[in-house]
Amino acid sequence: MWGGQIARMAAGVLVGTALGLAELAFLCAAAPASLVPALRPALARGRARLTALERARLSRWLDLDPSHLGTRSRGTDGAADLVQDQGTRDGGYTFLAARAALALLGGYVCASTLFLACLLLAGGAWDLIRDSTEPVPLNLPGVKLVTSSGIVGLTTGAALLAVLVLMVAALAALERRLAARFLGPGGRELMRRRIAELTATRSGIVRAVDDERRRIERDLHDGVQQRGVALAMLLGRARHSVAPDRTAELVDQAYTEARQLLDELRSVAWRVYPTALDELGLRAALAGVAERSGVPVTVHHQLSGRLASEVETALYFVAREAITNAVKHAGAHDILVVLSEDERTVSVAISDDGAGGADASGGGLSGLARRVLALDGTFTVDSPPGGPTRIAATLPKAPPCG
């Protein structure tokens, strides 16, 4: 894994060195050509093509997220170019100039190091094969050694290769920082993205609230209302009964129905919002969910204290919905809930041994995702067919204001 990453970065640096030569040639030609107004659209197209190649190289070989780079738009001259605003600092030509300098300098240093390492390795190996090595004294503080020139060559060459690996990693990191600095979205672009995200989140919250209202209405209609009608009918029959024994029997049935009605009301109220969450905290509320579940639920609570009310509520509903889905739809026999935290975020992860295949776009899970996103959190569902299923949510400890 690590070796493959180094090889990919080395390929990216090698391609970047070749691209740096093209960028240097373009800049040398663009400097005088920019004085001719008729050539400026062609220069803009050339700059756009070079920056597009840089985006592709950075995302393909240097693991830079494309969302961290600038977006494209159509300019008035019809040329595809970077979106420029006050936040991007007109990064096109500046980026190409810095990139060309970094690519050529870094490529020269890496190539020189590689050449010297190969020379030392080949020379050392040749000396050992020919058995013509000469003794080389190594006088270190407190230590006196005598070794052969072949071993010295091999050791030094291997050390240079290790240094080369570090140089490639450092050069790749500089490439990523340079691209993020000059090609990253500017202030207006970031604001546009944030507004779009908040708009989508607000719409999602409205849909989630409507879905929750419909669910509560169904619970009241199918459960509470039906039992209320049955209770009224029993009391009506008892009221008009003339036989004392029959009246007592109907009153007993009405009493039983009233108890069941109260249990149904408590169940609906608990599904809407558990009072234990406010009174006793997240640990106690999840313990209640585990007790009501039809399968064993293990809760690992690793939080140091209480959280903001909206954060605890979101974590609770994520865990409860995941447990409900695992019991009703996945046929799980064992469920694990883990609550953890770091300095800035808190997470809940629910895993089960059920059949898997959970649909993240379904009403319940999509509503949870909207609830989590409204608090600037992340929500993931990993549920391959056959299982296991893992649902996780991560939220900032300090929820967004407003």
Short mmCIF file of C-alpha atoms in Angstrom, two decimals:
data_model
loop_
_atom_site.label_atom_id
_atom_site.label_comp_id
_atom_site.label_asym_id
_atom_site.label_seq_id
_atom_site.Cartn_x
_atom_site.Cartn_y
_atom_site.Cartn_z
CA MET A 1 0.00 0.00 0.00
CA TRP A 2 2.71 2.48 1.04
CA GLY A 3 4.97 1.42 -1.83
CA GLY A 4 2.13 1.88 -4.31
CA GLN A 5 1.46 5.37 -3.00
CA ILE A 6 5.12 6.34 -3.36
CA ALA A 7 5.18 4.93 -6.91
CA ARG A 8 2.06 6.92 -7.79
CA MET A 9 3.55 10.12 -6.36
CA ALA A 10 6.80 9.51 -8.24
CA ALA A 11 4.84 9.11 -11.47
CA GLY A 12 2.98 12.34 -10.71
CA VAL A 13 6.24 14.20 -10.08
CA LEU A 14 7.74 12.80 -13.29
CA VAL A 15 4.72 13.85 -15.35
CA GLY A 16 4.77 17.20 -13.55
CA THR A 17 8.39 17.78 -14.56
CA ALA A 18 7.54 17.18 -18.21
CA LEU A 19 4.49 19.41 -17.87
CA GLY A 20 6.65 22.06 -16.22
CA LEU A 21 8.77 22.27 -19.38
CA ALA A 22 5.60 22.88 -21.40
CA GLU A 23 4.44 25.50 -18.91
CA LEU A 24 7.79 27.28 -19.05
CA ALA A 25 7.66 27.34 -22.85
CA PHE A 26 4.10 28.65 -22.75
CA LEU A 27 4.99 31.43 -20.30
CA CYS A 28 7.99 32.48 -22.38
CA ALA A 29 5.75 32.74 -25.43
CA ALA A 30 2.85 34.34 -23.54
CA ALA A 31 4.88 37.24 -22.15
CA PRO A 32 5.37 39.03 -25.50
CA ALA A 33 2.15 37.67 -27.04
CA SER A 34 0.01 39.18 -24.29
CA LEU A 35 0.87 42.62 -25.66
CA VAL A 36 -1.21 41.81 -28.74
CA PRO A 37 -4.94 42.02 -27.87
CA ALA A 38 -5.93 39.65 -30.66
CA LEU A 39 -3.82 36.87 -29.13
CA ARG A 40 -5.22 37.12 -25.60
CA PRO A 41 -8.18 34.74 -26.15
CA ALA A 42 -5.77 32.11 -27.46
CA LEU A 43 -3.53 32.64 -24.44
CA ALA A 44 -6.54 32.24 -22.13
CA ARG A 45 -7.42 28.96 -23.82
CA GLY A 46 -3.83 27.75 -23.51
CA ARG A 47 -3.70 28.66 -19.85
CA ALA A 48 -7.02 26.88 -19.26
CA ARG A 49 -5.76 23.73 -20.97
CA LEU A 50 -2.57 23.68 -18.92
CA THR A 51 -4.43 24.20 -15.64
CA ALA A 52 -6.89 21.46 -16.66
CA LEU A 53 -3.95 19.10 -17.20
CA GLU A 54 -2.62 20.09 -13.78
CA ARG A 55 -5.98 19.31 -12.18
CA ALA A 56 -6.04 15.89 -13.80
CA ARG A 57 -2.46 15.16 -12.76
CA LEU A 58 -2.99 16.28 -9.17
CA SER A 59 -6.18 14.27 -8.70
CA ARG A 60 -4.86 11.19 -10.52
CA TRP A 61 -1.39 10.82 -9.01
CA LEU A 62 -1.08 13.16 -6.04
CA ASP A 63 -4.40 12.39 -4.30
CA LEU A 64 -5.70 15.95 -4.32
CA ASP A 65 -9.47 16.18 -3.98
CA PRO A 66 -10.84 17.84 -7.16
CA SER A 67 -13.39 19.73 -5.03
CA HIS A 68 -10.47 21.68 -3.52
CA LEU A 69 -9.62 23.10 -6.95
CA GLY A 70 -11.25 25.89 -8.89
CA THR A 71 -14.37 25.41 -10.98
CA ARG A 72 -14.89 26.12 -14.65
CA SER A 73 -17.09 28.62 -16.37
CA ARG A 74 -17.48 30.14 -19.80
CA GLY A 75 -15.88 33.49 -20.26
CA THR A 76 -17.12 36.22 -22.52
CA ASP A 77 -14.60 35.20 -25.15
CA GLY A 78 -15.93 31.62 -25.14
CA ALA A 79 -12.78 30.18 -23.60
CA ALA A 80 -13.04 27.76 -20.71
CA ASP A 81 -11.20 29.31 -17.82
CA LEU A 82 -10.96 29.33 -14.09
CA VAL A 83 -13.60 31.17 -12.17
CA GLN A 84 -11.84 34.31 -11.04
CA ASP A 85 -12.93 36.50 -8.19
CA GLN A 86 -11.28 38.37 -5.38
CA GLY A 87 -10.61 35.12 -3.53
CA THR A 88 -8.69 33.35 -6.29
CA ARG A 89 -6.06 36.09 -6.65
CA ASP A 90 -6.00 35.61 -10.46
CA GLY A 91 -4.08 32.40 -9.88
CA GLY A 92 -3.76 31.23 -13.49
CA TYR A 93 -0.45 32.68 -14.73
CA THR A 94 0.97 32.96 -11.21
CA PHE A 95 0.27 29.30 -10.61
CA LEU A 96 1.85 28.26 -13.92
CA ALA A 97 4.98 30.28 -13.18
CA ALA A 98 5.35 28.86 -9.67
CA ARG A 99 4.56 25.37 -10.93
CA ALA A 100 7.16 25.54 -13.70
CA ALA A 101 9.85 26.71 -11.27
CA LEU A 102 8.98 24.04 -8.70
CA ALA A 103 8.74 21.29 -11.31
CA LEU A 104 12.06 22.07 -12.97
CA LEU A 105 13.95 22.59 -9.72
CA GLY A 106 12.41 19.56 -8.04
CA GLY A 107 12.85 17.42 -11.12
CA TYR A 108 16.50 18.40 -11.42
CA VAL A 109 17.24 17.64 -7.76
CA CYS A 110 15.37 14.31 -7.84
CA ALA A 111 16.99 13.27 -11.11
CA SER A 112 20.45 14.16 -9.82
CA THR A 113 19.87 12.23 -6.61
CA LEU A 114 18.59 9.21 -8.53
CA PHE A 115 21.54 9.31 -10.94
CA LEU A 116 24.06 9.51 -8.10
CA ALA A 117 22.32 6.71 -6.16
CA CYS A 118 22.29 4.43 -9.21
CA LEU A 119 25.95 5.24 -9.90
CA LEU A 120 26.96 4.35 -6.34
CA LEU A 121 24.86 1.18 -6.30
CA ALA A 122 26.19 0.01 -9.65
CA GLY A 123 29.78 0.82 -8.69
CA GLY A 124 29.50 -0.90 -5.33
CA ALA A 125 27.91 -3.99 -6.85
CA TRP A 126 30.57 -4.11 -9.57
CA ASP A 127 33.35 -3.90 -7.00
CA LEU A 128 31.85 -6.74 -4.99
CA ILE A 129 31.36 -8.90 -8.08
CA ARG A 130 34.95 -8.35 -9.26
CA ASP A 131 36.21 -8.74 -5.71
CA SER A 132 38.40 -5.74 -6.32
CA THR A 133 37.26 -3.67 -3.41
CA GLU A 134 39.74 -1.62 -1.46
CA PRO A 135 39.65 -1.24 2.34
CA VAL A 136 38.09 2.00 3.46
CA PRO A 137 38.76 3.15 7.05
CA LEU A 138 35.85 4.76 8.90
CA ASN A 139 37.00 6.80 11.88
CA LEU A 140 34.02 7.72 14.05
CA PRO A 141 34.12 9.12 17.60
CA GLY A 142 35.10 6.16 19.75
CA VAL A 143 34.80 3.69 16.86
CA LYS A 144 37.30 2.62 14.21
CA LEU A 145 36.05 0.46 11.36
CA VAL A 146 37.57 -0.84 8.16
CA THR A 147 35.16 -1.78 5.38
CA SER A 148 35.26 -2.18 1.60
CA SER A 149 34.55 0.40 -1.07
CA GLY A 150 31.81 -1.83 -2.49
CA ILE A 151 29.88 -1.90 0.76
CA VAL A 152 30.31 1.85 1.17
CA GLY A 153 28.94 2.39 -2.34
CA LEU A 154 25.93 0.14 -1.78
CA THR A 155 25.17 1.67 1.60
CA THR A 156 25.47 5.24 0.36
CA GLY A 157 23.38 4.48 -2.72
CA ALA A 158 20.64 2.90 -0.60
CA ALA A 159 20.68 5.91 1.71
CA LEU A 160 20.31 8.25 -1.26
CA LEU A 161 17.34 6.22 -2.49
CA ALA A 162 15.70 6.65 0.91
CA VAL A 163 16.37 10.38 0.73
CA LEU A 164 14.88 10.39 -2.77
CA VAL A 165 11.66 8.84 -1.47
CA LEU A 166 11.40 11.59 1.16
CA MET A 167 12.12 14.22 -1.48
CA VAL A 168 9.35 12.88 -3.73
CA ALA A 169 6.88 12.92 -0.84
CA ALA A 170 7.89 16.48 0.10
CA LEU A 171 7.65 17.63 -3.52
CA ALA A 172 4.18 16.08 -3.84
CA ALA A 173 3.07 17.87 -0.67
CA LEU A 174 4.37 21.18 -2.05
CA GLU A 175 2.50 20.53 -5.30
CA ARG A 176 -0.76 19.99 -3.43
CA ARG A 177 -0.33 23.10 -1.31
CA LEU A 178 0.55 25.20 -4.34
CA ALA A 179 -2.51 24.01 -6.25
CA ALA A 180 -4.81 24.57 -3.28
CA ARG A 181 -3.33 28.06 -2.83
CA PHE A 182 -3.75 29.26 -6.41
CA LEU A 183 -6.44 27.03 -7.92
CA GLY A 184 -8.64 26.66 -4.86
CA PRO A 185 -12.10 28.24 -4.79
CA GLY A 186 -12.18 31.89 -3.85
CA GLY A 187 -14.34 33.68 -1.35
CA ARG A 188 -17.34 34.05 -3.65
CA GLU A 189 -17.15 30.44 -4.75
CA LEU A 190 -16.99 29.20 -1.17
CA MET A 191 -19.94 31.41 -0.26
CA ARG A 192 -21.88 30.13 -3.27
CA ARG A 193 -21.22 26.53 -2.24
CA ARG A 194 -22.22 27.23 1.34
CA ILE A 195 -25.45 28.95 0.29
CA ALA A 196 -26.31 26.05 -2.01
CA GLU A 197 -25.57 23.59 0.79
CA LEU A 198 -27.70 25.49 3.29
CA THR A 199 -30.55 25.79 0.78
CA ALA A 200 -30.50 22.05 0.12
CA THR A 201 -30.26 21.32 3.85
CA ARG A 202 -33.21 23.59 4.63
CA SER A 203 -35.33 21.88 1.99
CA GLY A 204 -34.27 18.51 3.38
CA ILE A 205 -35.26 19.53 6.90
CA VAL A 206 -38.69 20.63 5.70
CA ARG A 207 -39.17 17.26 3.99
CA ALA A 208 -37.95 15.41 7.07
CA VAL A 209 -40.39 17.32 9.31
CA ASP A 210 -43.26 16.58 6.92
CA ASP A 211 -42.32 12.88 6.85
CA GLU A 212 -42.20 12.81 10.65
CA ARG A 213 -45.62 14.46 10.89
CA ARG A 214 -47.10 11.91 8.52
CA ARG A 215 -45.57 9.08 10.53
CA ILE A 216 -47.01 10.46 13.78
CA GLU A 217 -50.39 10.84 12.09
CA ARG A 218 -50.29 7.20 10.98
CA ASP A 219 -49.33 6.06 14.48
CA LEU A 220 -52.20 8.03 16.01
CA HIS A 221 -54.71 6.88 13.41
CA ASP A 222 -53.75 3.22 13.27
CA GLY A 223 -53.10 2.73 16.98
CA VAL A 224 -54.34 5.34 19.40
CA GLN A 225 -57.48 6.32 17.50
CA GLN A 226 -58.57 2.72 16.97
CA ARG A 227 -58.18 1.91 20.64
CA GLY A 228 -60.03 5.09 21.57
CA VAL A 229 -62.95 4.07 19.37
CA ALA A 230 -62.95 0.58 20.89
CA LEU A 231 -62.91 2.08 24.40
CA ALA A 232 -65.86 4.37 23.60
CA MET A 233 -67.85 1.46 22.18
CA LEU A 234 -67.21 -0.68 25.27
CA LEU A 235 -68.26 2.13 27.60
CA GLY A 236 -71.36 2.75 25.49
CA ARG A 237 -72.36 -0.88 25.64
CA ALA A 238 -71.75 -0.96 29.40
CA ARG A 239 -73.88 2.16 29.82
CA HIS A 240 -76.86 0.59 28.09
CA SER A 241 -76.44 -2.86 29.59
CA VAL A 242 -79.14 -3.93 32.04
CA ALA A 243 -77.45 -7.09 33.28
CA PRO A 244 -75.05 -6.36 36.16
CA ASP A 245 -72.73 -9.24 35.27
CA ARG A 246 -72.55 -8.15 31.65
CA THR A 247 -71.95 -4.54 32.71
CA ALA A 248 -69.08 -5.58 34.98
CA GLU A 249 -67.55 -7.62 32.14
CA LEU A 250 -67.77 -4.69 29.72
CA VAL A 251 -66.24 -2.34 32.31
CA ASP A 252 -63.34 -4.77 32.80
CA GLN A 253 -62.81 -4.88 29.02
CA ALA A 254 -62.96 -1.09 28.89
CA TYR A 255 -60.38 -0.89 31.68
CA THR A 256 -58.05 -3.22 29.79
CA GLU A 257 -58.56 -1.22 26.59
CA ALA A 258 -57.83 2.02 28.47
CA ARG A 259 -54.57 0.57 29.79
CA GLN A 260 -53.59 -0.47 26.27
CA LEU A 261 -54.54 2.98 25.00
CA LEU A 262 -52.24 4.61 27.56
CA ASP A 263 -49.43 2.25 26.60
CA GLU A 264 -49.95 3.13 22.95
CA LEU A 265 -49.87 6.85 23.76
CA ARG A 266 -46.65 6.41 25.72
CA SER A 267 -45.15 4.49 22.82
CA VAL A 268 -46.08 7.22 20.33
CA ALA A 269 -44.74 9.92 22.66
CA TRP A 270 -41.52 7.95 23.11
CA ARG A 271 -41.08 7.64 19.35
CA VAL A 272 -41.66 11.37 18.92
CA TYR A 273 -39.14 12.39 21.59
CA PRO A 274 -38.05 10.51 24.72
CA THR A 275 -38.13 12.56 27.91
CA ALA A 276 -35.19 10.50 29.21
CA LEU A 277 -32.96 12.19 26.64
CA ASP A 278 -33.43 15.59 28.30
CA GLU A 279 -33.71 14.36 31.87
CA LEU A 280 -31.06 11.62 32.01
CA GLY A 281 -28.93 12.08 28.90
CA LEU A 282 -27.96 10.11 25.84
CA ARG A 283 -26.66 7.06 27.70
CA ALA A 284 -29.97 6.46 29.49
CA ALA A 285 -32.03 7.15 26.36
CA LEU A 286 -30.07 4.62 24.33
CA ALA A 287 -30.33 2.14 27.18
CA GLY A 288 -34.10 2.47 26.86
CA VAL A 289 -33.86 1.79 23.13
CA ALA A 290 -31.77 -1.30 23.83
CA GLU A 291 -34.32 -2.58 26.37
CA ARG A 292 -37.20 -2.15 23.91
CA SER A 293 -35.33 -3.87 21.10
CA GLY A 294 -36.20 -7.43 20.26
CA VAL A 295 -32.54 -8.45 19.85
CA PRO A 296 -29.46 -7.93 22.05
CA VAL A 297 -28.04 -4.41 21.70
CA THR A 298 -24.64 -3.54 23.17
CA VAL A 299 -23.95 0.16 23.76
CA HIS A 300 -20.35 1.34 24.25
CA HIS A 301 -20.60 4.86 25.64
CA GLN A 302 -17.22 6.60 25.45
CA LEU A 303 -18.34 10.21 25.90
CA SER A 304 -16.93 12.33 28.70
CA GLY A 305 -20.11 14.29 29.43
CA ARG A 306 -23.33 15.81 28.12
CA LEU A 307 -23.46 17.39 24.67
CA ALA A 308 -25.52 20.16 23.12
CA SER A 309 -29.20 19.24 23.02
CA GLU A 310 -29.48 19.20 19.21
CA VAL A 311 -26.35 17.06 18.91
CA GLU A 312 -27.60 14.52 21.45
CA THR A 313 -30.97 14.43 19.70
CA ALA A 314 -29.40 13.75 16.30
CA LEU A 315 -27.17 11.00 17.69
CA TYR A 316 -30.12 9.42 19.48
CA PHE A 317 -32.36 9.30 16.41
CA VAL A 318 -29.54 7.95 14.23
CA ALA A 319 -28.95 5.11 16.68
CA ARG A 320 -32.64 4.39 17.21
CA GLU A 321 -33.52 4.33 13.50
CA ALA A 322 -30.53 2.11 12.72
CA ILE A 323 -31.52 -0.32 15.48
CA THR A 324 -35.14 -0.35 14.30
CA ASN A 325 -34.10 -1.07 10.71
CA ALA A 326 -31.75 -3.84 11.82
CA VAL A 327 -34.52 -5.55 13.79
CA LYS A 328 -37.40 -5.07 11.34
CA HIS A 329 -35.75 -5.38 7.94
CA ALA A 330 -32.31 -6.98 8.27
CA GLY A 331 -33.13 -9.83 10.65
CA ALA A 332 -30.13 -8.97 12.82
CA HIS A 333 -29.30 -11.09 15.86
CA ASP A 334 -26.73 -8.79 17.43
CA ILE A 335 -26.33 -4.99 17.30
CA LEU A 336 -23.41 -2.88 18.49
CA VAL A 337 -23.63 0.87 19.15
CA VAL A 338 -20.39 2.80 19.74
CA LEU A 339 -20.33 6.44 20.84
CA SER A 340 -16.92 8.13 20.64
CA GLU A 341 -15.46 11.61 20.56
CA ASP A 342 -12.36 13.66 19.92
CA GLU A 343 -11.56 17.28 20.62
CA ARG A 344 -14.02 18.70 18.07
CA THR A 345 -16.43 15.98 16.97
CA VAL A 346 -18.60 13.22 18.35
CA SER A 347 -19.53 10.06 16.46
CA VAL A 348 -22.00 7.21 16.66
CA ALA A 349 -21.52 3.96 14.75
CA ILE A 350 -24.14 1.21 14.62
CA SER A 351 -23.24 -2.19 13.21
CA ASP A 352 -25.30 -5.35 12.96
CA ASP A 353 -25.00 -8.89 11.63
CA GLY A 354 -28.16 -8.73 9.54
CA ALA A 355 -28.81 -9.38 5.86
CA GLY A 356 -27.59 -5.95 4.72
CA GLY A 357 -28.86 -4.23 1.61
CA ALA A 358 -30.09 -1.11 3.44
CA ASP A 359 -31.20 1.64 1.05
CA ALA A 360 -29.57 4.93 2.02
CA SER A 361 -32.14 6.82 -0.07
CA GLY A 362 -35.05 5.32 1.86
CA GLY A 363 -37.32 7.55 3.89
CA GLY A 364 -35.89 6.75 7.32
CA LEU A 365 -32.18 6.87 6.48
CA SER A 366 -32.48 9.86 4.15
CA GLY A 367 -34.31 11.75 6.88
CA LEU A 368 -31.47 10.98 9.28
CA ALA A 369 -28.94 12.15 6.71
CA ARG A 370 -30.77 15.46 6.36
CA ARG A 371 -30.89 15.88 10.14
CA VAL A 372 -27.14 15.24 10.43
CA LEU A 373 -26.23 17.49 7.49
CA ALA A 374 -28.25 20.31 9.04
CA LEU A 375 -25.72 20.28 11.90
CA ASP A 376 -22.70 20.26 9.52
CA GLY A 377 -22.15 16.56 10.15
CA THR A 378 -21.45 13.56 7.94
CA PHE A 379 -23.63 10.48 7.52
CA THR A 380 -22.56 7.20 5.92
CA VAL A 381 -24.28 3.90 5.22
CA ASP A 382 -22.27 0.79 4.36
CA SER A 383 -24.66 -2.12 3.82
CA PRO A 384 -23.59 -4.61 1.15
CA PRO A 385 -26.04 -7.41 0.28
CA GLY A 386 -25.54 -10.19 2.78
CA GLY A 387 -24.28 -7.79 5.43
CA PRO A 388 -22.95 -6.67 7.72
CA THR A 389 -24.42 -3.18 7.92
CA ARG A 390 -22.63 -0.19 9.42
CA ILE A 391 -24.28 3.20 9.82
CA ALA A 392 -22.22 6.09 11.16
CA ALA A 393 -22.70 9.78 11.86
CA THR A 394 -20.13 12.37 12.91
CA LEU A 395 -21.17 15.76 14.27
CA PRO A 396 -19.29 18.79 15.55
CA LYS A 397 -19.60 19.23 19.29
CA ALA A 398 -20.43 22.89 18.77
CA PRO A 399 -23.43 22.96 16.40
CA PRO A 400 -23.68 25.74 13.80
CA CYS A 401 -25.42 28.89 14.91
CA GLY A 402 -28.69 30.00 13.41
#
